[in-house]
mmCIF file of C-alpha atoms in Angstrom:
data_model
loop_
_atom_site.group_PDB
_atom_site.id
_atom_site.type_symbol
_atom_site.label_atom_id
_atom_site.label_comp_id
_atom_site.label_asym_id
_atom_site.label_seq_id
_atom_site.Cartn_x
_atom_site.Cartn_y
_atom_site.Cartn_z
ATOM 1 C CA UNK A 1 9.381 5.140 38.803
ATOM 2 C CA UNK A 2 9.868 1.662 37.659
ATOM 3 C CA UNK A 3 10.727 0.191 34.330
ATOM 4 C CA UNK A 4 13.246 -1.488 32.135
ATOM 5 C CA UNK A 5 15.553 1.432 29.987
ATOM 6 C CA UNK A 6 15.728 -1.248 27.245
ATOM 7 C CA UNK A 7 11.736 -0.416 26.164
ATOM 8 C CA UNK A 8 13.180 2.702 24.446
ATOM 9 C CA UNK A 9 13.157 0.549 21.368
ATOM 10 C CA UNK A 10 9.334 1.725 21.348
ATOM 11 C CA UNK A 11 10.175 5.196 20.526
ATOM 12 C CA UNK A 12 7.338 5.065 18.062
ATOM 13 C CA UNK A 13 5.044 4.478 20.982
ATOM 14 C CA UNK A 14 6.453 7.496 22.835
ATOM 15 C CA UNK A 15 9.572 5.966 24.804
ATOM 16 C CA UNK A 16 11.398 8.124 25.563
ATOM 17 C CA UNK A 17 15.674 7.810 25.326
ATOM 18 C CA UNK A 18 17.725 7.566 29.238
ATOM 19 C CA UNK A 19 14.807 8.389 30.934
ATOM 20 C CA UNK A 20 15.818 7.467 33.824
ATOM 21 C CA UNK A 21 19.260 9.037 33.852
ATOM 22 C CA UNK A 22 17.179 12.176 33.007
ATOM 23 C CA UNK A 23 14.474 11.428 36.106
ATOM 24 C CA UNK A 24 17.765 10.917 38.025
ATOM 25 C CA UNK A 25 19.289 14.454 37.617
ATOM 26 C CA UNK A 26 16.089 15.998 37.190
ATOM 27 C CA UNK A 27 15.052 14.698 41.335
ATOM 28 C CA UNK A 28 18.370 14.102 42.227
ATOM 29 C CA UNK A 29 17.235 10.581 42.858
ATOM 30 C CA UNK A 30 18.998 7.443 43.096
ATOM 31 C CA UNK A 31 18.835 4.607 40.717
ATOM 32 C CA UNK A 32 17.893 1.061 42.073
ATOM 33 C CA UNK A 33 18.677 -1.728 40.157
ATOM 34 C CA UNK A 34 16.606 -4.784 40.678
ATOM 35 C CA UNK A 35 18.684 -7.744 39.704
ATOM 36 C CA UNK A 36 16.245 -10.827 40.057
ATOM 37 C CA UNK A 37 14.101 -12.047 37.338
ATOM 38 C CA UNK A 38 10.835 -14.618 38.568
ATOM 39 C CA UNK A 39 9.878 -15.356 34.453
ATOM 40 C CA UNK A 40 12.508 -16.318 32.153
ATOM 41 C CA UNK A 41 14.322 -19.441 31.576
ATOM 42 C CA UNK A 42 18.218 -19.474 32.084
ATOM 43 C CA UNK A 43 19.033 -19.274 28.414
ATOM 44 C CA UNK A 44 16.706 -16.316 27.758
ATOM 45 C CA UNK A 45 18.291 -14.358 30.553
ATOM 46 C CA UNK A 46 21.695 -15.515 28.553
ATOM 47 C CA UNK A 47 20.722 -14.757 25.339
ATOM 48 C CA UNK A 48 19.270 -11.135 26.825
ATOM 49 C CA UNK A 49 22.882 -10.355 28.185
ATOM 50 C CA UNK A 50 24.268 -11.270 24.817
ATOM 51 C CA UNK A 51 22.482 -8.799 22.836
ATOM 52 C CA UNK A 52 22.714 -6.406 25.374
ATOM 53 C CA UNK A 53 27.117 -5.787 26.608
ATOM 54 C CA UNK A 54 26.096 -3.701 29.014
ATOM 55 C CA UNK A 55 23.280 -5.535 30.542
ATOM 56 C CA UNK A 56 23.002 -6.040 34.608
ATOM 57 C CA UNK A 57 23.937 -9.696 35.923
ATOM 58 C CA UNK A 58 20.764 -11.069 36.951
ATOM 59 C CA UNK A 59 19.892 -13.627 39.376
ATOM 60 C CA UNK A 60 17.221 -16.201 38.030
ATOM 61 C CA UNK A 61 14.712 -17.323 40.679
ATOM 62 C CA UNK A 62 11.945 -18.554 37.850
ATOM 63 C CA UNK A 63 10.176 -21.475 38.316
ATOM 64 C CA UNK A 64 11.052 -22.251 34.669
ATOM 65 C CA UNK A 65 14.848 -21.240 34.751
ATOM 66 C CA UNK A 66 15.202 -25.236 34.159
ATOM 67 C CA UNK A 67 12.842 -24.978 31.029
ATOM 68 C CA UNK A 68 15.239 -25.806 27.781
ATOM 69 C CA UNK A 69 14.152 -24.800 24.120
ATOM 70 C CA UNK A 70 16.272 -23.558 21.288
ATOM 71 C CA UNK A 71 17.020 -19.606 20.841
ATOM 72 C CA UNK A 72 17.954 -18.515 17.517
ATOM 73 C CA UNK A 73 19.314 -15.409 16.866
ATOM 74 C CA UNK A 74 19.539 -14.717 13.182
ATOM 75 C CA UNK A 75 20.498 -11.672 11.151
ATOM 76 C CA UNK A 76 18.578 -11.059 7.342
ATOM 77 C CA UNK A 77 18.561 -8.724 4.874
ATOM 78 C CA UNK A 78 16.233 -5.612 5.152
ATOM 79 C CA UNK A 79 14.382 -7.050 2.220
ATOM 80 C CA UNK A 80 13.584 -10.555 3.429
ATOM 81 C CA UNK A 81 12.518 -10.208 7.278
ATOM 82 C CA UNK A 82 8.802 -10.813 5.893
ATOM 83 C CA UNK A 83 9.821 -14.134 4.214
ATOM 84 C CA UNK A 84 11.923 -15.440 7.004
ATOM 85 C CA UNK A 85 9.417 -14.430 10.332
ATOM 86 C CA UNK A 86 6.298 -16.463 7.817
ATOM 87 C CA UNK A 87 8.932 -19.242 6.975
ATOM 88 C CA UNK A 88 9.688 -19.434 10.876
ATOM 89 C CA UNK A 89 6.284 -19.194 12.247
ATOM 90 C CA UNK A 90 5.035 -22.067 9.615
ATOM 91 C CA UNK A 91 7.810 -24.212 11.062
ATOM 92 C CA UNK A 92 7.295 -23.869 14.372
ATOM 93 C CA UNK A 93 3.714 -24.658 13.842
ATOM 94 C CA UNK A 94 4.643 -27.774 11.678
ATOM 95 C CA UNK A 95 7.366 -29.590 13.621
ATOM 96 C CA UNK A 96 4.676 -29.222 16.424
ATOM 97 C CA UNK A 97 6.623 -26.613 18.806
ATOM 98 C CA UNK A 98 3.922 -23.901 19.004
ATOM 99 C CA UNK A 99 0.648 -22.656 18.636
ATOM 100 C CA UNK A 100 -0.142 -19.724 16.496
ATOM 101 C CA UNK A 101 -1.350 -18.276 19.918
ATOM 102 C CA UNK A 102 1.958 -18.592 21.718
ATOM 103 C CA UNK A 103 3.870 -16.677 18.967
ATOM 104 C CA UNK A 104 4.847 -12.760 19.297
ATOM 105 C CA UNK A 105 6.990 -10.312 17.213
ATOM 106 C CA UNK A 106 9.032 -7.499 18.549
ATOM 107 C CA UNK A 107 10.139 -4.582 16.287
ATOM 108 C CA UNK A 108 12.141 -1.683 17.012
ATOM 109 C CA UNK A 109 10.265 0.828 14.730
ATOM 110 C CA UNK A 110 6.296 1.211 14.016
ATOM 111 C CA UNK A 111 7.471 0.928 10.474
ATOM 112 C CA UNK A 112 8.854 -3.043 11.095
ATOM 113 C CA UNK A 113 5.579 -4.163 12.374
ATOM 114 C CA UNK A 114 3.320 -2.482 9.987
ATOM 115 C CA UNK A 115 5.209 -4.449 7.198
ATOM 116 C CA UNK A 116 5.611 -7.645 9.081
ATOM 117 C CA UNK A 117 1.868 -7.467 10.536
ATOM 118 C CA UNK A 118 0.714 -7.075 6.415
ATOM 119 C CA UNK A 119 2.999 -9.849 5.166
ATOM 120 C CA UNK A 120 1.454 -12.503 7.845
ATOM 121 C CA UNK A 121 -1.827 -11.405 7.175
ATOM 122 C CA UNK A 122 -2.375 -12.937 3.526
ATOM 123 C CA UNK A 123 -1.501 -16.533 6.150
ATOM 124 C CA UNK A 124 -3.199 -15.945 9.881
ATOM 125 C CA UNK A 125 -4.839 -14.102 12.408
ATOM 126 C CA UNK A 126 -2.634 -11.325 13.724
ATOM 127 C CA UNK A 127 -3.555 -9.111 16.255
ATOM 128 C CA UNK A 128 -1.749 -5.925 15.179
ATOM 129 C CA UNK A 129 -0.546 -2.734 17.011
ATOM 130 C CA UNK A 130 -2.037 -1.505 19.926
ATOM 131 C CA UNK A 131 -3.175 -5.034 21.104
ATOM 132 C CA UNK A 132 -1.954 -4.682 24.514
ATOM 133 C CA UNK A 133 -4.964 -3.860 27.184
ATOM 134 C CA UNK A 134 -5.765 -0.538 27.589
ATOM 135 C CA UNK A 135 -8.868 1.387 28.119
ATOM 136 C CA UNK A 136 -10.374 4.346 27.127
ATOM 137 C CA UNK A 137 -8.417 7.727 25.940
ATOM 138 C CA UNK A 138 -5.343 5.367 25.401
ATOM 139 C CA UNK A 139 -7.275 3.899 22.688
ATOM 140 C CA UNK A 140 -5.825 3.961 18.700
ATOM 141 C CA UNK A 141 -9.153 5.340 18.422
ATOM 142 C CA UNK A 142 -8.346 8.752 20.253
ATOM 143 C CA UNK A 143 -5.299 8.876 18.893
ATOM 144 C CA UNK A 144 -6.727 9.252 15.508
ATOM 145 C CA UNK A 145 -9.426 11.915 16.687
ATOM 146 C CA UNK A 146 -6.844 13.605 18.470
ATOM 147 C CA UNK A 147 -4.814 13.508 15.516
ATOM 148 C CA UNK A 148 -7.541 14.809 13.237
ATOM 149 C CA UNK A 149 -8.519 17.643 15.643
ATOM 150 C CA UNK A 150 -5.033 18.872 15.394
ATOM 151 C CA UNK A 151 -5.238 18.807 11.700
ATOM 152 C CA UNK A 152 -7.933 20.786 11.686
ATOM 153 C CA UNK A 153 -6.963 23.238 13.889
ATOM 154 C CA UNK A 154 -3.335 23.366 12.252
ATOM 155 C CA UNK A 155 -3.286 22.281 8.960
ATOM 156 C CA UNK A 156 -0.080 20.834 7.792
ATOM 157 C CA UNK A 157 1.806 17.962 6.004
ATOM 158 C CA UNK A 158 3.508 17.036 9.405
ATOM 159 C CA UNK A 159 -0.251 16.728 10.834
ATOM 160 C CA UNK A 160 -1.811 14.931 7.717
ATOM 161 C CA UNK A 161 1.494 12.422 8.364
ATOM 162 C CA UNK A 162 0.546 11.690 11.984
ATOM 163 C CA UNK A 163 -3.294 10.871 11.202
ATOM 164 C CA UNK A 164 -1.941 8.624 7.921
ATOM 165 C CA UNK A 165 0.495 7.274 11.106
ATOM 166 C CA UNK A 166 -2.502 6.856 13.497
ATOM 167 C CA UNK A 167 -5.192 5.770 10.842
ATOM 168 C CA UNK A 168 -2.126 2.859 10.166
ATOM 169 C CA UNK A 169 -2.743 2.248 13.763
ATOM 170 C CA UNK A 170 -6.422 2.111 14.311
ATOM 171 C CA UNK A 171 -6.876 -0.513 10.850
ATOM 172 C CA UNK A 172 -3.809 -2.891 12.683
ATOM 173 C CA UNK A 173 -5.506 -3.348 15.420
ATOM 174 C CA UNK A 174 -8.757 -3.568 14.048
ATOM 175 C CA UNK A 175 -7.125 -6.510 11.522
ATOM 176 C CA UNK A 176 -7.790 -4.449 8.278
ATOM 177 C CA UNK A 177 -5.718 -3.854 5.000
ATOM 178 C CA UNK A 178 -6.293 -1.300 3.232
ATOM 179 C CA UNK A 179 -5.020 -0.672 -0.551
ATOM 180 C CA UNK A 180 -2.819 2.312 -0.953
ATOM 181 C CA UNK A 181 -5.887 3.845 -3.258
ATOM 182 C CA UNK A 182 -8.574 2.685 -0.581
ATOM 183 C CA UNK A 183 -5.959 4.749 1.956
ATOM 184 C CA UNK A 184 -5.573 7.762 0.590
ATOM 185 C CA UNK A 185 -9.530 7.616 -0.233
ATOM 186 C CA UNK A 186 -10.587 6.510 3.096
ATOM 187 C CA UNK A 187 -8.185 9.092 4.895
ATOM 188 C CA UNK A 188 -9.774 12.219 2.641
ATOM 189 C CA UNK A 189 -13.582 10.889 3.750
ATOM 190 C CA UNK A 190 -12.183 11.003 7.347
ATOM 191 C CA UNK A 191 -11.136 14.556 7.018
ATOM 192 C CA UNK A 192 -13.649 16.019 5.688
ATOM 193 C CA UNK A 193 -16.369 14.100 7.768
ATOM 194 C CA UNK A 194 -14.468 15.914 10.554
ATOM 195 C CA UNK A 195 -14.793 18.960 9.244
ATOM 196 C CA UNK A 196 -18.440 18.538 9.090
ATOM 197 C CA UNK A 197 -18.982 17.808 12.598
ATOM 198 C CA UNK A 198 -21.398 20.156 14.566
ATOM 199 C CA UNK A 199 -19.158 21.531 16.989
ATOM 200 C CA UNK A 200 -21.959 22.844 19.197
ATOM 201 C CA UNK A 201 -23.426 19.468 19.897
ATOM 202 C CA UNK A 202 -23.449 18.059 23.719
ATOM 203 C CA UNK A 203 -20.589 15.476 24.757
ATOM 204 C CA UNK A 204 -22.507 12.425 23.635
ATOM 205 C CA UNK A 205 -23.915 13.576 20.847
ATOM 206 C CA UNK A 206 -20.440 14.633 19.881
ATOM 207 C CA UNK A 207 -18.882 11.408 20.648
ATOM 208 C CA UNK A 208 -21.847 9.554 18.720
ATOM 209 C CA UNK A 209 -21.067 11.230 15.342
ATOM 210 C CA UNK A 210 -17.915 10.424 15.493
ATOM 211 C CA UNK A 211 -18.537 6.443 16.370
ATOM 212 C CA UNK A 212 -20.621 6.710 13.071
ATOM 213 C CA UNK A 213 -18.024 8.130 11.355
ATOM 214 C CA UNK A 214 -14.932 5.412 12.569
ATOM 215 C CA UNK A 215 -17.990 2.452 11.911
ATOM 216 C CA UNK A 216 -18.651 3.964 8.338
ATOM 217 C CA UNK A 217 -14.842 4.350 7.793
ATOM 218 C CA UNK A 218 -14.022 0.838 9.051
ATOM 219 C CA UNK A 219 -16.576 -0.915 8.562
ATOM 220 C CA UNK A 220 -16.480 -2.417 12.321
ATOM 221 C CA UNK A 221 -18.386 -1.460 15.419
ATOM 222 C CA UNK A 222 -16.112 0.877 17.342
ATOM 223 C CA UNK A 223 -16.601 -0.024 20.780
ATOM 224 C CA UNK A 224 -13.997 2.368 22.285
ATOM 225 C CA UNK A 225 -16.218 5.325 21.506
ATOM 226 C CA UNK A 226 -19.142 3.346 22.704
ATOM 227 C CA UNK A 227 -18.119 2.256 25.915
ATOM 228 C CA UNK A 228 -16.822 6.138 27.118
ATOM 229 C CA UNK A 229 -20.664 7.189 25.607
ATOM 230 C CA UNK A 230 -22.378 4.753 27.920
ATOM 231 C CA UNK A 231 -20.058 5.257 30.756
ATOM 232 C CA UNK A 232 -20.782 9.406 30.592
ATOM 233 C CA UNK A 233 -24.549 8.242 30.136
ATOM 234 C CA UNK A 234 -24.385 5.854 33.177
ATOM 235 C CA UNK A 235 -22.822 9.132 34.951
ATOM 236 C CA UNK A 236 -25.657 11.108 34.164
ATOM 237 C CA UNK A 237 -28.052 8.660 35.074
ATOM 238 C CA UNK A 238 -26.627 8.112 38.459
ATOM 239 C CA UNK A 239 -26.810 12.067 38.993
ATOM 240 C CA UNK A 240 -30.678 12.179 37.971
#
């Protein structure tokens, strides 16, 4: 088990809290620190120990440790984070010190980057949650349809939350705003398109209805759904 405890700030993505003091106790194991970082520059690695009192010495053998640029670490008001990342970014593209490509945010709640993602969207190109490679079932996709199949199963407002949370999701990383009217609408049609669903049908057929539904929904070509459909149909192919 390897990993940084400091990635708990993405509880919303399922991090969970000490877990590796718990996988200690659980296995009686032994925790290993690893102390040498091959990737930062020597005042990132200083400005990381600042924020973080308790953080482990490390030794820096990165070819950029040498590399010098400013850090900046700023506190705002709740109210104004929006105004001050797009005031940021727009400098740092002006003055010449970065691309649009090279920038990334961090939040420590889903909530943060939702509202920060929606801001910088009326100015550029931002690729929202979720954007990180993955393949398949660990798609914002599935999480949606296993969301709604959930709801259906178990109806509740705790259930209708987590698609509204995963339907957030799926339109971030697709790069699509929705109104709060177009939401709630487009949510509803979701649901009961769902509900409508022939249960009975094979796998693909299955999986096809619901890549028309998410392509009506969205308006863009889902090709999560897509690629597991061809992938089952190469399967069956290969088994003919």
């Amino acid at each position: 088990m390897v990993g940084d405890e400091k990635q708990k700030i993405y509880a919303f993505a399922g991090a969970i809290d000490n877990a590796f003091s718990r996988a200690s106790y659980d296995f009686q194991a032994e925790i290993e620190n690893l102390d040498t970082t091959y990737r930062s520059t020597t005042n990132i690695v200083k400005g990381y120990s600042i924020l973080f009192k308790d953080h482990l010495e490390l030794q820096n053998d990165s070819k950029y440790k040498d590399f010098n640029f400013d850090i900046v670490i700023c506190e705002t008001k709740y109210d104004n984070n929006n105004d001050y990342i797009a005031n940021t970014i727009a400098k740092l593209i002006s003055d010449g010190k970065a691309e649009l490509s090279d920038i990334a945010i961090l939040t420590t709640s889903w909530r943060d980057a939702y509202f920060i993602s929606k801001s910088l969207r009326q100015k550029y190109h931002v690729v929202g949650l979720g954007s990180l490679p993955h393949k398949n079932m660990n798609t914002s996709s599935f999480g949606l349809i296993r969301s709604l199949s959930k709801f259906l199963f178990s109806p509740s407002i705790i259930n209708l939350r987590i698609i509204k949370r995963n339907f957030d999701s799926h339109s971030l990383e697709n790069n699509i705003v929705f109104t709060e009217k177009e939401l709630t609408y487009k949510i509803n049609s979701l649901i009961t398109s769902f509900k409508e669903l022939e249960l009975t049908a094979n796998l693909t057929k299955g999986l096809s209805s619901v890549k028309h539904i998410f392509d009506t929904i969205f308006s863009v070509n889902n090709s999560d759904i897509e690629e597991i459909i061809n992938s089952i149909n190469n399967i069956d192919k290969s088994q003919l």
